[in-house]
Amino acid sequence: MFVIWGWGKQTRKVVGKVGNRMCNYCNVESIWQLVIVRTWFTLFFIPIIPYAKSYQISCPNCKSFFALSKEQFESFRDQTTDAAGVPAMADAGKYQGKTETQVNYLKAMEEAERKE
Ligand SMILES: [Zn+2]
């Protein structure tokens, strides 16, 4: 039996927009995207484990990009309107299918945990 595995497959996830920007490469002004790039260990060409993560702002037209540090990425993300909804959506998923009483209870428990 032989196993086909590899390193270096990359996936890009657009997590927000950073506003209008003129691109130096394609000379098109458009709304640049805030992107998380993950590099994967693959097995049979299927991404299994992400082992590297990097951050970019990217031209949606030609996909050229600037690399960002995590701090820069976080500050960009704070400014984007799209990303503002992300924590709220995560919360919505977590509390899905629960009654309001249960949700309030869970939130109170989380609050208590934070104070300890
Ligand atoms: Zn471009």
Short mmCIF file of C-alpha atoms and ligand atoms in Angstrom, two decimals:
data_model
loop_
_atom_site.label_atom_id
_atom_site.label_comp_id
_atom_site.label_asym_id
_atom_site.label_seq_id
_atom_site.Cartn_x
_atom_site.Cartn_y
_atom_site.Cartn_z
CA MET A 1 0.00 0.00 0.00
CA PHE A 2 1.27 3.45 -0.71
CA VAL A 3 0.03 6.69 0.67
CA ILE A 4 -0.07 9.90 -1.28
CA TRP A 5 0.51 12.80 1.00
CA GLY A 6 1.73 16.31 0.64
CA TRP A 7 2.43 19.67 2.17
CA GLY A 8 1.65 23.08 0.92
CA LYS A 9 -1.92 23.05 -0.33
CA GLN A 10 -3.34 26.46 0.43
CA THR A 11 -6.89 27.58 0.97
CA ARG A 12 -8.05 31.18 1.08
CA LYS A 13 -10.95 32.31 3.17
CA VAL A 14 -12.35 35.79 2.67
CA VAL A 15 -13.44 37.12 6.05
CA GLY A 16 -14.21 40.75 5.29
CA LYS A 17 -13.66 43.81 3.18
CA VAL A 18 -11.18 46.59 3.81
CA GLY A 19 -12.51 49.38 1.62
CA ASN A 20 -11.58 50.86 -1.71
CA ARG A 21 -7.99 50.59 -2.80
CA MET A 22 -6.12 51.15 -6.03
CA CYS A 23 -4.19 48.07 -7.08
CA ASN A 24 -0.58 48.61 -8.19
CA TYR A 25 -0.63 45.52 -10.37
CA CYS A 26 -3.86 45.63 -12.34
CA ASN A 27 -4.61 49.34 -11.85
CA VAL A 28 -8.19 48.64 -10.92
CA GLU A 29 -9.76 50.34 -7.95
CA SER A 30 -11.95 47.95 -6.03
CA ILE A 31 -12.90 46.85 -2.54
CA TRP A 32 -10.02 44.75 -1.25
CA GLN A 33 -10.63 41.60 0.72
CA LEU A 34 -9.34 40.52 4.08
CA VAL A 35 -8.15 36.96 3.69
CA ILE A 36 -6.96 34.14 5.94
CA VAL A 37 -4.67 31.71 4.12
CA ARG A 38 -4.20 28.26 5.61
CA THR A 39 -1.56 25.81 4.47
CA TRP A 40 -2.56 22.19 4.77
CA PHE A 41 -1.08 18.77 5.17
CA THR A 42 -2.95 16.65 2.65
CA LEU A 43 -3.60 12.96 2.40
CA PHE A 44 -4.84 11.62 -0.92
CA PHE A 45 -5.16 15.28 -1.94
CA ILE A 46 -7.64 15.91 0.86
CA PRO A 47 -6.72 18.71 3.29
CA ILE A 48 -6.33 17.09 6.72
CA ILE A 49 -4.40 19.37 9.06
CA PRO A 50 -3.79 23.11 8.72
CA TYR A 51 -0.22 23.73 9.88
CA ALA A 52 0.32 27.34 8.90
CA LYS A 53 -1.86 30.38 8.88
CA SER A 54 -1.18 33.73 7.30
CA TYR A 55 -3.10 36.91 6.75
CA GLN A 56 -3.46 39.09 3.70
CA ILE A 57 -5.38 41.90 2.16
CA SER A 58 -5.98 40.99 -1.42
CA CYS A 59 -7.12 42.57 -4.68
CA PRO A 60 -10.32 40.77 -5.75
CA ASN A 61 -9.49 41.44 -9.39
CA CYS A 62 -5.98 40.01 -9.81
CA LYS A 63 -5.49 38.35 -6.39
CA SER A 64 -2.27 40.19 -5.69
CA PHE A 65 -1.88 40.78 -1.97
CA PHE A 66 -0.06 42.34 0.93
CA ALA A 67 0.91 40.08 3.79
CA LEU A 68 -0.30 41.21 7.19
CA SER A 69 0.88 40.42 10.68
CA LYS A 70 -1.74 38.99 13.02
CA GLU A 71 -1.96 42.37 14.80
CA GLN A 72 -2.53 44.21 11.52
CA PHE A 73 -5.08 41.64 10.52
CA GLU A 74 -6.99 42.05 13.79
CA SER A 75 -7.06 45.82 13.45
CA PHE A 76 -8.31 45.57 9.88
CA ARG A 77 -10.93 43.10 10.96
CA ASP A 78 -12.15 45.45 13.68
CA GLN A 79 -12.81 48.04 10.99
CA THR A 80 -14.69 45.84 8.56
CA THR A 81 -18.45 45.78 8.56
CA ASP A 82 -18.72 42.18 7.35
CA ALA A 83 -16.58 40.74 10.11
CA ALA A 84 -18.55 42.55 12.79
CA GLY A 85 -21.28 39.97 12.39
CA VAL A 86 -18.98 36.99 12.83
CA PRO A 87 -18.96 36.68 16.65
CA ALA A 88 -22.71 37.19 16.70
CA MET A 89 -23.15 34.38 14.19
CA ALA A 90 -20.93 32.08 16.22
CA ASP A 91 -23.12 32.82 19.22
CA ALA A 92 -26.26 32.17 17.24
CA GLY A 93 -24.95 28.72 16.27
CA LYS A 94 -23.96 27.87 19.80
CA TYR A 95 -27.38 28.73 21.19
CA GLN A 96 -29.37 27.35 18.31
CA GLY A 97 -32.35 25.22 19.28
CA LYS A 98 -32.28 26.39 22.89
CA THR A 99 -34.99 28.33 24.68
CA GLU A 100 -34.37 31.87 25.83
CA THR A 101 -34.18 30.69 29.44
CA GLN A 102 -31.50 28.15 28.54
CA VAL A 103 -29.57 30.75 26.57
CA ASN A 104 -29.67 33.19 29.48
CA TYR A 105 -28.50 30.45 31.81
CA LEU A 106 -25.60 29.51 29.49
CA LYS A 107 -24.60 33.14 29.15
CA ALA A 108 -24.69 33.58 32.92
CA MET A 109 -22.47 30.50 33.31
CA GLU A 110 -19.98 31.84 30.79
CA GLU A 111 -19.95 35.17 32.58
CA ALA A 112 -19.27 33.39 35.89
CA GLU A 113 -16.42 31.39 34.32
CA ARG A 114 -14.83 34.55 33.02
CA LYS A 115 -14.78 36.11 36.51
CA GLU A 116 -12.99 33.18 38.13
ZN ZN B 1 -5.24 43.90 -8.76
#
